[in-house]
mmCIF file of C-alpha atoms and ligand atoms in Angstrom:
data_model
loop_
_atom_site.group_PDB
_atom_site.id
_atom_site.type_symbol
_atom_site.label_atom_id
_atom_site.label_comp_id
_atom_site.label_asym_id
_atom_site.label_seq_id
_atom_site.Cartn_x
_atom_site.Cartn_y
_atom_site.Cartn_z
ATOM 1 C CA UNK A 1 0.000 0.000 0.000
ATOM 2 C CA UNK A 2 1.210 3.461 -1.143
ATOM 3 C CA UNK A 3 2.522 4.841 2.502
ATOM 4 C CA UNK A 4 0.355 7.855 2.441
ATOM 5 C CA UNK A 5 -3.141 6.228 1.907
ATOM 6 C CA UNK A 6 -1.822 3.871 4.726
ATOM 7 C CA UNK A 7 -1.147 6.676 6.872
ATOM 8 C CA UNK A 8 -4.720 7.983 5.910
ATOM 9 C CA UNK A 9 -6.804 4.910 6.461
ATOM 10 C CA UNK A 10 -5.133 4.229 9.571
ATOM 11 C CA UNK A 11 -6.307 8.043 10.795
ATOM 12 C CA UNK A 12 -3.471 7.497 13.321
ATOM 13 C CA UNK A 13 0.023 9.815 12.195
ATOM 14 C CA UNK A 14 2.603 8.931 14.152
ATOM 15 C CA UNK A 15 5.938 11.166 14.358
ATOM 16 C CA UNK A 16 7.276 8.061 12.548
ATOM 17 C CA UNK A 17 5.051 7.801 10.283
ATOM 18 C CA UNK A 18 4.536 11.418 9.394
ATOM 19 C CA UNK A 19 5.310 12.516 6.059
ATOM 20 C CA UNK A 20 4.593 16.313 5.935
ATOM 21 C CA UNK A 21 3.642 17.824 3.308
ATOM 22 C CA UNK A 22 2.067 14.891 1.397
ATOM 23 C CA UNK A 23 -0.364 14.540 4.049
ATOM 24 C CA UNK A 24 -1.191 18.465 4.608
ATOM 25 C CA UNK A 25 -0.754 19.520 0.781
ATOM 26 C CA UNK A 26 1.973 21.935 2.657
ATOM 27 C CA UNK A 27 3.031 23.803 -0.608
ATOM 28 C CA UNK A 28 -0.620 24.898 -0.905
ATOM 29 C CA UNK A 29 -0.951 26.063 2.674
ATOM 30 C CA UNK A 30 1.786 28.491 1.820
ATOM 31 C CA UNK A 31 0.340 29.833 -1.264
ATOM 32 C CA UNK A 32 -2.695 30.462 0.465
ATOM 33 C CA UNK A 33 -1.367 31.995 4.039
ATOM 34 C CA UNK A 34 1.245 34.258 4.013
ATOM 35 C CA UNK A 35 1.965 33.752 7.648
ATOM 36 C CA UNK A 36 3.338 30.255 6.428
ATOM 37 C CA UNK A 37 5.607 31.001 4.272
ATOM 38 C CA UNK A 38 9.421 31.450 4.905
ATOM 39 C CA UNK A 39 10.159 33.645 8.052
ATOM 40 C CA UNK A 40 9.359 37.390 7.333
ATOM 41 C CA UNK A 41 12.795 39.481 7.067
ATOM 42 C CA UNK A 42 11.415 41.991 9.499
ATOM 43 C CA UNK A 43 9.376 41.636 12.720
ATOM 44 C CA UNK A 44 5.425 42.213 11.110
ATOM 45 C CA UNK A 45 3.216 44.750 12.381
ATOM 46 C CA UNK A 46 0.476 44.057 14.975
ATOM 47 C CA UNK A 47 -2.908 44.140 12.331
ATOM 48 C CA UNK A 48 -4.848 46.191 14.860
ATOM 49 C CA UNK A 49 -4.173 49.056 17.573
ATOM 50 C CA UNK A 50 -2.819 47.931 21.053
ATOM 51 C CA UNK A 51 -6.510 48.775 22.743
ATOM 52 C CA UNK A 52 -9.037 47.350 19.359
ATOM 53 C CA UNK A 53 -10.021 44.377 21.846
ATOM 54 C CA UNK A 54 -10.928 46.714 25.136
ATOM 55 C CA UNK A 55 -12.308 45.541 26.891
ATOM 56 C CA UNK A 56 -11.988 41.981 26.445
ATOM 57 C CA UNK A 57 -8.031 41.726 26.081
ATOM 58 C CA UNK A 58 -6.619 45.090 27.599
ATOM 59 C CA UNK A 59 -4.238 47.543 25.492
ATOM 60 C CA UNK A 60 -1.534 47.270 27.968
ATOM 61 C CA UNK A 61 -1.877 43.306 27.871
ATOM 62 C CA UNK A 62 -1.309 43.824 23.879
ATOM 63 C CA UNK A 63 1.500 45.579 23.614
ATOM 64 C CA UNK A 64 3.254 43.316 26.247
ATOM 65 C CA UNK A 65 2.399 40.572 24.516
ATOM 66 C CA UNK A 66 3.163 41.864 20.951
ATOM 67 C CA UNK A 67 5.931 44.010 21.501
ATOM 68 C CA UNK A 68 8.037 42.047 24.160
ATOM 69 C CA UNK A 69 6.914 38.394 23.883
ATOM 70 C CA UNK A 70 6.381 37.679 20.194
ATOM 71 C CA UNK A 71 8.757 39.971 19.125
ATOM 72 C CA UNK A 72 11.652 38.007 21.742
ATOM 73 C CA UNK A 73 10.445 34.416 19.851
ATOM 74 C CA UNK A 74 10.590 36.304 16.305
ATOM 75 C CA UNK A 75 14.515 37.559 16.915
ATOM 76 C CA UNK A 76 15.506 34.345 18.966
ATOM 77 C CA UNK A 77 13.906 32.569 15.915
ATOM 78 C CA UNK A 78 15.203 34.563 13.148
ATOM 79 C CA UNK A 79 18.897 34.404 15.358
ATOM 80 C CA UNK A 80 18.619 30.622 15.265
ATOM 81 C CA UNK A 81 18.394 30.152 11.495
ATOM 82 C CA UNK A 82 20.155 32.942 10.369
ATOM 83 C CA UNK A 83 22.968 31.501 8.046
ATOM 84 C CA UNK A 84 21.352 28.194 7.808
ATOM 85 C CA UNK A 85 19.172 26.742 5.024
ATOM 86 C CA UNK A 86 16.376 27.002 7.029
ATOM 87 C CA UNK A 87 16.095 30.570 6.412
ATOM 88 C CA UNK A 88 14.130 29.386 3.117
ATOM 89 C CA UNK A 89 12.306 26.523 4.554
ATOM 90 C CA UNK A 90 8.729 27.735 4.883
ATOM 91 C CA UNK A 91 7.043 27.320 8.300
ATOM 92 C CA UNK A 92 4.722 24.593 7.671
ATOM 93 C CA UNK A 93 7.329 22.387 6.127
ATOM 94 C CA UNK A 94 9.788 23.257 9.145
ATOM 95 C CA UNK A 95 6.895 22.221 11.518
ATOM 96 C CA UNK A 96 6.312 18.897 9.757
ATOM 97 C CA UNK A 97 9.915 17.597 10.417
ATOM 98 C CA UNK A 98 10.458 19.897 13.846
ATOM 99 C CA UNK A 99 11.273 16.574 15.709
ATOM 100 C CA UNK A 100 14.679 16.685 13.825
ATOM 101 C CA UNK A 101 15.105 20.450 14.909
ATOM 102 C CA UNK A 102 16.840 21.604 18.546
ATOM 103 C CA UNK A 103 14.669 23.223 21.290
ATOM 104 C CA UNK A 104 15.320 27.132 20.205
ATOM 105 C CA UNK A 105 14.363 26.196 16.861
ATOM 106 C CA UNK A 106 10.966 24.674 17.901
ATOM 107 C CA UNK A 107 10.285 27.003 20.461
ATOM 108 C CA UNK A 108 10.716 30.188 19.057
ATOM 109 C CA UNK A 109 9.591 29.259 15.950
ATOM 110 C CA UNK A 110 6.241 28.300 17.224
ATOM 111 C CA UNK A 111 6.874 31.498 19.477
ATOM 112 C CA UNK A 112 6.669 33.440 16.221
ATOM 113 C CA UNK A 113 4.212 31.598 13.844
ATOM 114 C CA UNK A 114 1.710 30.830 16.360
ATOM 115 C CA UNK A 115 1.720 34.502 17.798
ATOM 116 C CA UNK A 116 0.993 35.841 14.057
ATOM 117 C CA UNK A 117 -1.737 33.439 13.641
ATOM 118 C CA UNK A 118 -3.361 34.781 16.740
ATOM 119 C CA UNK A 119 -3.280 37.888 16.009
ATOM 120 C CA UNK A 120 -5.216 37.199 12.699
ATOM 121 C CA UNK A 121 -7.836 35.503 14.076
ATOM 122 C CA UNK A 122 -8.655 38.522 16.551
ATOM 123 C CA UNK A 123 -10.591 41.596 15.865
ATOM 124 C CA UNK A 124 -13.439 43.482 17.210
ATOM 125 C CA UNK A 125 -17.098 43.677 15.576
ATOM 126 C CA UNK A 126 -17.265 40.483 13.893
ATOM 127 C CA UNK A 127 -20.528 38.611 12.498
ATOM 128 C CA UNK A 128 -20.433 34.798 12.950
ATOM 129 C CA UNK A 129 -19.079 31.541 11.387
ATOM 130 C CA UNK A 130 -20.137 31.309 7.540
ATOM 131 C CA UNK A 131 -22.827 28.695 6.736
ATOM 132 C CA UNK A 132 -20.212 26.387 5.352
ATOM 133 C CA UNK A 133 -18.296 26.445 9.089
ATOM 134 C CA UNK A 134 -21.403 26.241 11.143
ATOM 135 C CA UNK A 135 -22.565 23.152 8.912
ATOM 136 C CA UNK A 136 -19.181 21.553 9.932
ATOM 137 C CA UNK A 137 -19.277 22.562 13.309
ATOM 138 C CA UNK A 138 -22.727 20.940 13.649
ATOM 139 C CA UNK A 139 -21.014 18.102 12.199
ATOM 140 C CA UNK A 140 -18.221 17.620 14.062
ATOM 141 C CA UNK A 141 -19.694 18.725 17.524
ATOM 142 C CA UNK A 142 -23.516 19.117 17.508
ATOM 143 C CA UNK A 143 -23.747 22.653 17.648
ATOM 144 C CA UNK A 144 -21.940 25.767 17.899
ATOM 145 C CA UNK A 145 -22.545 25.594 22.176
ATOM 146 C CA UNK A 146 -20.905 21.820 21.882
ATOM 147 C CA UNK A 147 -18.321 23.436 19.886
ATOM 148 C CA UNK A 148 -17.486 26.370 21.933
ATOM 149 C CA UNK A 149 -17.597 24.005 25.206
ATOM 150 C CA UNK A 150 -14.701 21.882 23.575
ATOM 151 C CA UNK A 151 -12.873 24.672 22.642
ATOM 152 C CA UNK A 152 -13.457 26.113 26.004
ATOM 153 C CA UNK A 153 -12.305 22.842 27.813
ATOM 154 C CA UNK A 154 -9.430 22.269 25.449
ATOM 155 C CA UNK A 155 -7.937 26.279 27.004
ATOM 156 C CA UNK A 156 -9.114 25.353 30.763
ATOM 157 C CA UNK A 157 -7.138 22.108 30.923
ATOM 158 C CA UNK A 158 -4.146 22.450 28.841
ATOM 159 C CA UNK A 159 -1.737 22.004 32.574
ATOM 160 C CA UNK A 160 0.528 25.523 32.172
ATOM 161 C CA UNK A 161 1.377 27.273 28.858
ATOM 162 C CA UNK A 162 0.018 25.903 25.633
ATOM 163 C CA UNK A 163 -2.353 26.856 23.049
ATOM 164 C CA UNK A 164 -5.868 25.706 22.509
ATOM 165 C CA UNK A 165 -6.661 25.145 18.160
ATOM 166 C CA UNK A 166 -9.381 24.719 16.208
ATOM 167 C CA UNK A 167 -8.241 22.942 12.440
ATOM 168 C CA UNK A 168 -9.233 20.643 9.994
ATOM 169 C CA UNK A 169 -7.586 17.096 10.003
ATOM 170 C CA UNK A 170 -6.539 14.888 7.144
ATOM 171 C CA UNK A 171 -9.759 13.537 7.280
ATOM 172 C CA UNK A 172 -11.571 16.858 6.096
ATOM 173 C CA UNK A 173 -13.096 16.968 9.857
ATOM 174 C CA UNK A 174 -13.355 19.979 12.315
ATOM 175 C CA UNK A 175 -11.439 18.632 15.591
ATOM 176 C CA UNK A 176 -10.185 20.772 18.556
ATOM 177 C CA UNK A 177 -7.480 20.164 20.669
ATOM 178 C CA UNK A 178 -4.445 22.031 22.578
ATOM 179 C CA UNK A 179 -0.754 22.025 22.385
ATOM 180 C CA UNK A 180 2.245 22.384 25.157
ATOM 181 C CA UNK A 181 4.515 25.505 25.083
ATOM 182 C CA UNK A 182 5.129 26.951 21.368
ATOM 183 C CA UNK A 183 3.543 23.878 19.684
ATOM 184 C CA UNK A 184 1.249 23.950 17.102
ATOM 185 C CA UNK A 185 -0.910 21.474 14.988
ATOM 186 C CA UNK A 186 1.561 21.372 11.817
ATOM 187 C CA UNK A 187 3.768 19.816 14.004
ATOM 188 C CA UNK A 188 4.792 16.225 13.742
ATOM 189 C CA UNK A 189 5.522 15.971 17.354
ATOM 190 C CA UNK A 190 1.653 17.464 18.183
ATOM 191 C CA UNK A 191 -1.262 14.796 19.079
ATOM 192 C CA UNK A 192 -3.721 17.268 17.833
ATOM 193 C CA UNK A 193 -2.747 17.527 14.002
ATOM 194 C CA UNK A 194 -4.281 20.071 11.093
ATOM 195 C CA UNK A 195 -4.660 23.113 9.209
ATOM 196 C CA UNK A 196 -5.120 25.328 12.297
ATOM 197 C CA UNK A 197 -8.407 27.832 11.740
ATOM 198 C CA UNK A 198 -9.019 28.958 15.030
ATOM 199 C CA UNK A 199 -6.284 29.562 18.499
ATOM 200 C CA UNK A 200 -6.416 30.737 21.676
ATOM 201 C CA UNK A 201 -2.980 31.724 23.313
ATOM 202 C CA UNK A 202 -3.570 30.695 27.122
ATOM 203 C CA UNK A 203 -0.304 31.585 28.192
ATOM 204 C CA UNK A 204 -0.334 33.580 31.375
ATOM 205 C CA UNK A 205 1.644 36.437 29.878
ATOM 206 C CA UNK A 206 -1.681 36.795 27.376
ATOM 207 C CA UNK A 207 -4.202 37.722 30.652
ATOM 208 C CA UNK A 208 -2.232 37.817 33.598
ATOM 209 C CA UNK A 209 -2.571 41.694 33.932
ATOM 210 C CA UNK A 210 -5.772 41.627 33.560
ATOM 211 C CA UNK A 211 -7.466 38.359 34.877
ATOM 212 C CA UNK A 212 -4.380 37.278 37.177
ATOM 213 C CA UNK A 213 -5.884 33.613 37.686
ATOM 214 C CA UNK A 214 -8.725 33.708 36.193
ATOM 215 C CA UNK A 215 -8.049 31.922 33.010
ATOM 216 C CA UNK A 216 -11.810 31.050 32.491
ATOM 217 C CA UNK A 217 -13.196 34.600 32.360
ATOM 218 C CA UNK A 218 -10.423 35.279 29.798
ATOM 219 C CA UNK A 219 -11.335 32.051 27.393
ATOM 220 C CA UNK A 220 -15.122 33.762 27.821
ATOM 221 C CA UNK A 221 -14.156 36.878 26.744
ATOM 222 C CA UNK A 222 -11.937 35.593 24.073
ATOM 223 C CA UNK A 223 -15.283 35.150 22.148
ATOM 224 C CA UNK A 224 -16.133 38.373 21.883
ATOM 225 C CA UNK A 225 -13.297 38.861 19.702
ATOM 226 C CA UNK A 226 -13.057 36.277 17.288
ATOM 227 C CA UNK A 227 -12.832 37.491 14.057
ATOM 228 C CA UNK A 228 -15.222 35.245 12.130
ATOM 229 C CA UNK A 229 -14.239 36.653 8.466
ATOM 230 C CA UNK A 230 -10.933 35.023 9.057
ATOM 231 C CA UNK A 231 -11.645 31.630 10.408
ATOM 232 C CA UNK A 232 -14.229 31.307 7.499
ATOM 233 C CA UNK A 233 -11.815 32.819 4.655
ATOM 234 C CA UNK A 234 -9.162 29.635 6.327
ATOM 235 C CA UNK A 235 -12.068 26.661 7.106
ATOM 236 C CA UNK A 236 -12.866 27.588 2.940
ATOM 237 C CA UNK A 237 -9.481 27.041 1.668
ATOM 238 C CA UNK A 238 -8.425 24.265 3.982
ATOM 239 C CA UNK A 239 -11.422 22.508 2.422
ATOM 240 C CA UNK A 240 -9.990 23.151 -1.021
ATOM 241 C CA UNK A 241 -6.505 22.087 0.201
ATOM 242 C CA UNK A 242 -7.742 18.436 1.868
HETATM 243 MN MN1 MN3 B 1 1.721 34.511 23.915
#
């Protein structure tokens, strides 16, 4: 059996096993999302003003956040591959063989991608999933509540830092799931694997100032600034790139 369609019909990808892009059509997530292409040469600009999410994530939270944290992971990234030929490996096919890369490498670049991606998915104002997403969501979860309640649980009970996700597996289905530290679902090492659509950064440096412990009321406010028009405009071409 060809080794991908085994690694399909088993639904089970196993670092091992993993064969990158094959599997994720990689070369097409690039195309389609800047953000995972090869490593920007300069440190992007925050899409939105330090206080666009008052009073849900506070301005001083922000600029913490965007001007100290992701912008430390973006230079200790960029540092890290600087001379190498991984300066023009894109990021999705450096995540799907980051098992072979050191620590710094993974870290900080999950530090930087997964901070940009974030910052994409936020906004202020936003209408709701597109008819296409909700259908799926119903699919996958029963309804948008179900959904949200996942989501929700995945951010409560990843144990420290992490991430929680939202993507669309190999097998064209919605699935939600959370990752340790800088990792991210194009990773081979991550157990929750696919084109990621939706993140929440749960981090304590992303609410601390605000919430202190309160994680919970955070991941609740969270939804009030989700911007919809984005995780639609991804869950549309993921679907064309499965
Ligand atoms: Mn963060």
């Amino acid at each position: 059996m060809e080794r991908r369609k085994f690694v399909k019909s088993v639904g089970l990808v196993t670092a091992a096993a993993y064969i990158g892009p094959k599997v994720f059509g990689n070369d097409q997530i690039v195309k389609s999302y800047g953000i995972e292409g090869v490593p920007a040469s300069e440190f992007s600009p925050l899409p939105f003003a330090y206080n666009a999410l008052e009073p849900y994530i506070d301005a001083r939270t922000m600029e913490v956040h965007y001007d100290k944290h992701h912008r430390a992971y973006y230079t200790n990234f960029i540092n890290a591959i600087k001379g190498t030929p991984l300066e023009a490996v894109s990021m999705t096919d450096l995540f799907a063989s980051i098992s072979k890369q050191t620590d710094v490498i993974r870290n900080n670049g999950g530090g930087y991608y997964n901070h940009l991606f974030f910052w994409k998915n936020l906004g202020a104002g936003s209408a709701g999933p597109s008819a296409g997403l909700s259908e799926a969501i119903t699919k996958a979860f029963g309804s948008f509540d179900k959904f949200r309640e996942a989501f929700n649980t995945a951010a409560k009970t990843r144990f420290g830092s992490g991430w929680a996700w939202l993507c669309l597996n190999a097998e064209k289905n919605l699935a939600v799931g959370s990752t340790p530290n800088q990792d991210n679902p194009l990773m081979d090492i991550s157990l929750v694997k696919g084109i990621p659509l939706l993140t929440l950064d749960v981090w304590e440096h992303a609410y601390y100032l605000k919430y202190q412990n309160r994680r919970a009321d955070y991941i609740d406010a969270f939804w009030n600034v989700v911007k919809w028009e984005e995780v639609n405009k991804r869950y549309e071409e993921a679907v064309k790139i499965r």
